[in-house]
JSON list of C-alpha atoms in Angstrom, two decimals:
[
{"chain": "A", "resi": 20, "resn": "MET", "atom": "CA", "xyz": [103.63, 129.42, 132.27]},
{"chain": "A", "resi": 21, "resn": "SER", "atom": "CA", "xyz": [106.49, 127.19, 131.72]},
{"chain": "A", "resi": 22, "resn": "ALA", "atom": "CA", "xyz": [106.89, 126.39, 127.84]},
{"chain": "A", "resi": 23, "resn": "ARG", "atom": "CA", "xyz": [105.78, 123.11, 126.15]},
{"chain": "A", "resi": 24, "resn": "GLY", "atom": "CA", "xyz": [106.04, 124.25, 122.77]},
{"chain": "A", "resi": 25, "resn": "ALA", "atom": "CA", "xyz": [105.68, 127.16, 120.73]},
{"chain": "A", "resi": 26, "resn": "ALA", "atom": "CA", "xyz": [105.03, 128.26, 117.39]},
{"chain": "A", "resi": 27, "resn": "GLU", "atom": "CA", "xyz": [105.22, 131.12, 115.30]},
{"chain": "A", "resi": 28, "resn": "LEU", "atom": "CA", "xyz": [104.44, 133.01, 111.97]},
{"chain": "A", "resi": 29, "resn": "GLU", "atom": "CA", "xyz": [104.67, 136.00, 110.34]},
{"chain": "A", "resi": 30, "resn": "LEU", "atom": "CA", "xyz": [102.35, 137.70, 107.98]},
{"chain": "A", "resi": 31, "resn": "SER", "atom": "CA", "xyz": [102.82, 140.96, 105.93]},
{"chain": "A", "resi": 32, "resn": "ALA", "atom": "CA", "xyz": [98.98, 143.55, 106.67]},
{"chain": "A", "resi": 33, "resn": "SER", "atom": "CA", "xyz": [97.01, 142.53, 104.04]},
{"chain": "A", "resi": 34, "resn": "PRO", "atom": "CA", "xyz": [93.50, 140.71, 103.79]},
{"chain": "A", "resi": 35, "resn": "GLU", "atom": "CA", "xyz": [95.39, 138.34, 101.30]},
{"chain": "A", "resi": 36, "resn": "SER", "atom": "CA", "xyz": [97.86, 137.53, 103.79]},
{"chain": "A", "resi": 37, "resn": "VAL", "atom": "CA", "xyz": [95.74, 137.55, 107.19]},
{"chain": "A", "resi": 38, "resn": "ARG", "atom": "CA", "xyz": [93.52, 134.57, 105.36]},
{"chain": "A", "resi": 39, "resn": "LEU", "atom": "CA", "xyz": [96.45, 132.22, 106.48]},
{"chain": "A", "resi": 40, "resn": "ALA", "atom": "CA", "xyz": [95.96, 132.87, 110.26]},
{"chain": "A", "resi": 41, "resn": "ALA", "atom": "CA", "xyz": [93.14, 131.13, 110.24]},
{"chain": "A", "resi": 42, "resn": "PRO", "atom": "CA", "xyz": [94.55, 127.67, 109.31]},
{"chain": "A", "resi": 43, "resn": "TRP", "atom": "CA", "xyz": [97.41, 127.99, 110.98]},
{"chain": "A", "resi": 44, "resn": "LEU", "atom": "CA", "xyz": [95.89, 128.81, 114.35]},
{"chain": "A", "resi": 45, "resn": "ALA", "atom": "CA", "xyz": [93.95, 125.66, 113.70]},
{"chain": "A", "resi": 46, "resn": "ARG", "atom": "CA", "xyz": [96.99, 123.46, 112.77]},
{"chain": "A", "resi": 47, "resn": "THR", "atom": "CA", "xyz": [99.66, 124.75, 114.74]},
{"chain": "A", "resi": 48, "resn": "ALA", "atom": "CA", "xyz": [97.63, 124.77, 118.05]},
{"chain": "A", "resi": 49, "resn": "ALA", "atom": "CA", "xyz": [96.20, 121.48, 117.47]},
{"chain": "A", "resi": 50, "resn": "ASP", "atom": "CA", "xyz": [99.62, 120.50, 117.26]},
{"chain": "A", "resi": 51, "resn": "LEU", "atom": "CA", "xyz": [100.58, 121.71, 120.72]},
{"chain": "A", "resi": 52, "resn": "GLY", "atom": "CA", "xyz": [97.83, 119.34, 122.36]},
{"chain": "A", "resi": 53, "resn": "ILE", "atom": "CA", "xyz": [95.40, 122.67, 122.37]},
{"chain": "A", "resi": 54, "resn": "PRO", "atom": "CA", "xyz": [91.79, 121.27, 122.96]},
{"chain": "A", "resi": 55, "resn": "PRO", "atom": "CA", "xyz": [89.16, 122.24, 119.95]},
{"chain": "A", "resi": 56, "resn": "SER", "atom": "CA", "xyz": [86.77, 124.32, 122.36]},
{"chain": "A", "resi": 57, "resn": "GLN", "atom": "CA", "xyz": [90.37, 126.44, 123.58]},
{"chain": "A", "resi": 58, "resn": "ILE", "atom": "CA", "xyz": [91.43, 126.73, 119.85]},
{"chain": "A", "resi": 59, "resn": "ALA", "atom": "CA", "xyz": [87.82, 128.53, 118.42]},
{"chain": "A", "resi": 60, "resn": "ARG", "atom": "CA", "xyz": [88.52, 130.94, 121.70]},
{"chain": "A", "resi": 61, "resn": "LEU", "atom": "CA", "xyz": [91.85, 132.04, 120.38]},
{"chain": "A", "resi": 62, "resn": "ASP", "atom": "CA", "xyz": [90.43, 131.94, 116.78]},
{"chain": "A", "resi": 63, "resn": "ARG", "atom": "CA", "xyz": [87.84, 134.60, 117.36]},
{"chain": "A", "resi": 64, "resn": "CYS", "atom": "CA", "xyz": [90.25, 136.54, 119.31]},
{"chain": "A", "resi": 65, "resn": "PHE", "atom": "CA", "xyz": [93.02, 136.10, 116.74]},
{"chain": "A", "resi": 66, "resn": "ASP", "atom": "CA", "xyz": [90.84, 137.65, 114.18]},
{"chain": "A", "resi": 67, "resn": "GLU", "atom": "CA", "xyz": [89.74, 140.16, 116.20]},
{"chain": "A", "resi": 68, "resn": "VAL", "atom": "CA", "xyz": [93.39, 141.67, 116.33]},
{"chain": "A", "resi": 69, "resn": "LEU", "atom": "CA", "xyz": [94.21, 141.47, 113.21]},
{"chain": "A", "resi": 70, "resn": "ALA", "atom": "CA", "xyz": [90.94, 142.86, 111.91]},
{"chain": "A", "resi": 71, "resn": "ASN", "atom": "CA", "xyz": [91.70, 145.81, 113.99]},
{"chain": "A", "resi": 72, "resn": "ILE", "atom": "CA", "xyz": [95.67, 146.05, 112.95]},
{"chain": "A", "resi": 73, "resn": "LEU", "atom": "CA", "xyz": [94.30, 145.89, 109.57]},
{"chain": "A", "resi": 74, "resn": "ALA", "atom": "CA", "xyz": [91.83, 148.65, 110.08]},
{"chain": "A", "resi": 75, "resn": "HIS", "atom": "CA", "xyz": [93.12, 151.09, 112.68]},
{"chain": "A", "resi": 76, "resn": "GLY", "atom": "CA", "xyz": [96.76, 150.32, 112.32]},
{"chain": "A", "resi": 77, "resn": "GLY", "atom": "CA", "xyz": [97.93, 153.00, 109.64]},
{"chain": "A", "resi": 78, "resn": "PRO", "atom": "CA", "xyz": [100.94, 153.04, 107.56]},
{"chain": "A", "resi": 79, "resn": "GLY", "atom": "CA", "xyz": [103.26, 151.74, 110.57]},
{"chain": "A", "resi": 80, "resn": "ALA", "atom": "CA", "xyz": [100.86, 148.74, 110.54]},
{"chain": "A", "resi": 81, "resn": "ARG", "atom": "CA", "xyz": [101.79, 147.90, 106.54]},
{"chain": "A", "resi": 82, "resn": "ALA", "atom": "CA", "xyz": [105.81, 148.82, 107.00]},
{"chain": "A", "resi": 83, "resn": "MET", "atom": "CA", "xyz": [106.68, 145.78, 108.92]},
{"chain": "A", "resi": 84, "resn": "PRO", "atom": "CA", "xyz": [105.57, 142.05, 109.23]},
{"chain": "A", "resi": 85, "resn": "ILE", "atom": "CA", "xyz": [102.44, 141.47, 111.81]},
{"chain": "A", "resi": 86, "resn": "ARG", "atom": "CA", "xyz": [104.19, 138.47, 113.93]},
{"chain": "A", "resi": 87, "resn": "ALA", "atom": "CA", "xyz": [102.30, 135.76, 115.97]},
{"chain": "A", "resi": 88, "resn": "ARG", "atom": "CA", "xyz": [103.23, 133.61, 118.51]},
{"chain": "A", "resi": 89, "resn": "ILE", "atom": "CA", "xyz": [101.91, 130.56, 120.06]},
{"chain": "A", "resi": 90, "resn": "GLY", "atom": "CA", "xyz": [102.71, 128.84, 123.22]},
{"chain": "A", "resi": 91, "resn": "ILE", "atom": "CA", "xyz": [101.54, 126.56, 125.76]},
{"chain": "A", "resi": 92, "resn": "GLY", "atom": "CA", "xyz": [102.07, 125.50, 129.11]},
{"chain": "A", "resi": 93, "resn": "GLY", "atom": "CA", "xyz": [100.44, 124.71, 133.02]},
{"chain": "A", "resi": 94, "resn": "ASN", "atom": "CA", "xyz": [101.41, 122.75, 135.14]},
{"chain": "A", "resi": 95, "resn": "GLY", "atom": "CA", "xyz": [98.98, 120.39, 137.77]},
{"chain": "A", "resi": 96, "resn": "ALA", "atom": "CA", "xyz": [95.82, 119.90, 135.98]},
{"chain": "A", "resi": 97, "resn": "TRP", "atom": "CA", "xyz": [95.72, 123.50, 134.52]},
{"chain": "A", "resi": 98, "resn": "ARG", "atom": "CA", "xyz": [96.68, 124.27, 131.09]},
{"chain": "A", "resi": 99, "resn": "GLU", "atom": "CA", "xyz": [97.05, 128.21, 128.93]},
{"chain": "A", "resi": 100, "resn": "ALA", "atom": "CA", "xyz": [97.67, 128.95, 125.73]},
{"chain": "A", "resi": 101, "resn": "VAL", "atom": "CA", "xyz": [98.80, 132.15, 125.23]},
{"chain": "A", "resi": 102, "resn": "LEU", "atom": "CA", "xyz": [98.82, 134.13, 121.90]},
{"chain": "A", "resi": 103, "resn": "GLU", "atom": "CA", "xyz": [100.77, 136.81, 121.07]},
{"chain": "A", "resi": 104, "resn": "VAL", "atom": "CA", "xyz": [100.22, 139.39, 118.08]},
{"chain": "A", "resi": 105, "resn": "SER", "atom": "CA", "xyz": [102.61, 142.02, 117.46]},
{"chain": "A", "resi": 106, "resn": "ASP", "atom": "CA", "xyz": [102.35, 144.80, 114.55]},
{"chain": "A", "resi": 107, "resn": "ALA", "atom": "CA", "xyz": [104.00, 148.02, 114.18]},
{"chain": "A", "resi": 108, "resn": "GLY", "atom": "CA", "xyz": [101.13, 150.22, 113.96]},
{"chain": "A", "resi": 109, "resn": "ALA", "atom": "CA", "xyz": [99.62, 153.33, 116.15]},
{"chain": "A", "resi": 110, "resn": "PRO", "atom": "CA", "xyz": [100.08, 152.28, 119.57]},
{"chain": "A", "resi": 111, "resn": "PHE", "atom": "CA", "xyz": [97.20, 150.87, 120.58]},
{"chain": "A", "resi": 112, "resn": "ASP", "atom": "CA", "xyz": [96.21, 149.97, 124.15]},
{"chain": "A", "resi": 113, "resn": "PRO", "atom": "CA", "xyz": [92.55, 148.13, 124.07]},
{"chain": "A", "resi": 114, "resn": "LEU", "atom": "CA", "xyz": [93.07, 147.68, 128.12]},
{"chain": "A", "resi": 115, "resn": "GLN", "atom": "CA", "xyz": [93.17, 150.96, 128.67]},
{"chain": "A", "resi": 116, "resn": "VAL", "atom": "CA", "xyz": [89.30, 151.46, 127.27]},
{"chain": "A", "resi": 117, "resn": "THR", "atom": "CA", "xyz": [86.68, 151.07, 129.47]},
{"chain": "A", "resi": 118, "resn": "ASP", "atom": "CA", "xyz": [83.61, 149.05, 128.72]},
{"chain": "A", "resi": 119, "resn": "ARG", "atom": "CA", "xyz": [80.54, 150.44, 127.54]},
{"chain": "A", "resi": 120, "resn": "PRO", "atom": "CA", "xyz": [77.04, 150.29, 129.95]},
{"chain": "A", "resi": 121, "resn": "SER", "atom": "CA", "xyz": [74.76, 147.94, 129.28]},
{"chain": "A", "resi": 122, "resn": "LEU", "atom": "CA", "xyz": [72.09, 148.92, 126.35]},
{"chain": "A", "resi": 123, "resn": "THR", "atom": "CA", "xyz": [68.76, 149.32, 126.66]},
{"chain": "A", "resi": 124, "resn": "THR", "atom": "CA", "xyz": [67.37, 150.01, 123.70]},
{"chain": "A", "resi": 125, "resn": "LEU", "atom": "CA", "xyz": [69.25, 149.78, 119.75]},
{"chain": "A", "resi": 126, "resn": "ALA", "atom": "CA", "xyz": [68.87, 153.69, 119.82]},
{"chain": "A", "resi": 127, "resn": "GLU", "atom": "CA", "xyz": [71.66, 153.47, 122.20]},
{"chain": "A", "resi": 128, "resn": "ALA", "atom": "CA", "xyz": [74.04, 151.58, 119.96]},
{"chain": "A", "resi": 129, "resn": "ASP", "atom": "CA", "xyz": [77.24, 152.94, 119.09]},
{"chain": "A", "resi": 130, "resn": "LEU", "atom": "CA", "xyz": [79.84, 152.06, 116.61]},
{"chain": "A", "resi": 131, "resn": "GLY", "atom": "CA", "xyz": [82.99, 150.47, 117.74]},
{"chain": "A", "resi": 132, "resn": "GLY", "atom": "CA", "xyz": [84.44, 148.89, 121.18]},
{"chain": "A", "resi": 133, "resn": "LEU", "atom": "CA", "xyz": [82.47, 145.66, 120.39]},
{"chain": "A", "resi": 134, "resn": "GLY", "atom": "CA", "xyz": [85.70, 143.81, 119.23]},
{"chain": "A", "resi": 135, "resn": "LEU", "atom": "CA", "xyz": [87.48, 144.57, 122.61]},
{"chain": "A", "resi": 136, "resn": "LEU", "atom": "CA", "xyz": [84.12, 142.76, 124.13]},
{"chain": "A", "resi": 137, "resn": "LEU", "atom": "CA", "xyz": [84.65, 140.00, 121.89]},
{"chain": "A", "resi": 138, "resn": "LEU", "atom": "CA", "xyz": [88.30, 139.71, 123.16]},
{"chain": "A", "resi": 139, "resn": "ARG", "atom": "CA", "xyz": [87.17, 140.40, 126.60]},
{"chain": "A", "resi": 140, "resn": "SER", "atom": "CA", "xyz": [84.99, 137.75, 126.66]},
{"chain": "A", "resi": 141, "resn": "HIS", "atom": "CA", "xyz": [86.74, 135.03, 124.43]},
{"chain": "A", "resi": 142, "resn": "SER", "atom": "CA", "xyz": [89.90, 135.07, 126.73]},
{"chain": "A", "resi": 143, "resn": "ASP", "atom": "CA", "xyz": [90.77, 134.49, 130.57]},
{"chain": "A", "resi": 144, "resn": "ALA", "atom": "CA", "xyz": [93.31, 137.00, 130.68]},
{"chain": "A", "resi": 145, "resn": "LEU", "atom": "CA", "xyz": [94.90, 139.92, 128.19]},
{"chain": "A", "resi": 146, "resn": "SER", "atom": "CA", "xyz": [97.70, 141.63, 128.00]},
{"chain": "A", "resi": 147, "resn": "TYR", "atom": "CA", "xyz": [99.15, 144.77, 126.07]},
{"chain": "A", "resi": 148, "resn": "ARG", "atom": "CA", "xyz": [102.78, 146.73, 126.16]},
{"chain": "A", "resi": 149, "resn": "ARG", "atom": "CA", "xyz": [104.37, 148.91, 123.87]},
{"chain": "A", "resi": 150, "resn": "GLU", "atom": "CA", "xyz": [107.70, 147.23, 122.80]},
{"chain": "A", "resi": 151, "resn": "ALA", "atom": "CA", "xyz": [110.40, 148.78, 120.28]},
{"chain": "A", "resi": 152, "resn": "GLY", "atom": "CA", "xyz": [107.76, 150.99, 118.56]},
{"chain": "A", "resi": 153, "resn": "CYS", "atom": "CA", "xyz": [105.44, 147.62, 118.02]},
{"chain": "A", "resi": 154, "resn": "ASN", "atom": "CA", "xyz": [102.10, 146.82, 119.69]},
{"chain": "A", "resi": 155, "resn": "ARG", "atom": "CA", "xyz": [102.19, 143.61, 121.80]},
{"chain": "A", "resi": 156, "resn": "MET", "atom": "CA", "xyz": [98.94, 142.23, 122.61]},
{"chain": "A", "resi": 157, "resn": "ALA", "atom": "CA", "xyz": [98.77, 138.60, 124.56]},
{"chain": "A", "resi": 158, "resn": "VAL", "atom": "CA", "xyz": [95.52, 136.82, 124.41]},
{"chain": "A", "resi": 159, "resn": "THR", "atom": "CA", "xyz": [95.43, 133.88, 127.16]},
{"chain": "A", "resi": 160, "resn": "VAL", "atom": "CA", "xyz": [93.01, 130.81, 127.43]},
{"chain": "A", "resi": 161, "resn": "ARG", "atom": "CA", "xyz": [92.86, 128.24, 130.08]},
{"chain": "A", "resi": 162, "resn": "TRP", "atom": "CA", "xyz": [91.79, 124.91, 130.66]},
{"chain": "A", "resi": 163, "resn": "GLN", "atom": "CA", "xyz": [91.40, 122.34, 133.12]},
{"chain": "A", "resi": 164, "resn": "GLU", "atom": "CA", "xyz": [92.91, 118.41, 131.64]},
{"chain": "A", "resi": 165, "resn": "PRO", "atom": "CA", "xyz": [90.48, 115.83, 132.22]},
{"chain": "A", "resi": 166, "resn": "ALA", "atom": "CA", "xyz": [91.07, 113.22, 135.02]},
{"chain": "A", "resi": 167, "resn": "ALA", "atom": "CA", "xyz": [93.41, 110.67, 134.22]}
]
């Protein structure tokens, strides 16, 4: 991704602080020129990633700030935005979790795993790495610029 702009946010791992994330993303993504439909996709993913950090990150997630970075790039008629979220919570690579088989009845439903489905369905690419004691999850959305 060739950078056309980027912005960063730092939050504590608390519900009060995490509530600041959506307004930051909406404002910052609009300033970067990301279309509203793509901002909505990023917002759904960002919300899910933050909820998982709060619910499953453990003491490590609360000990250090959550950091988010959004960047925009692309070439030609295609553009992309990448939202990277890092936290010091328990290691978890969501890309190693396989999709659950389709359900045929409500009785087959099991709690959990729906957030991963949401991430996969609202992004064009996901990446994960564990680096320097932190989870680093990146969500990418792509769109085609309208013809001039």
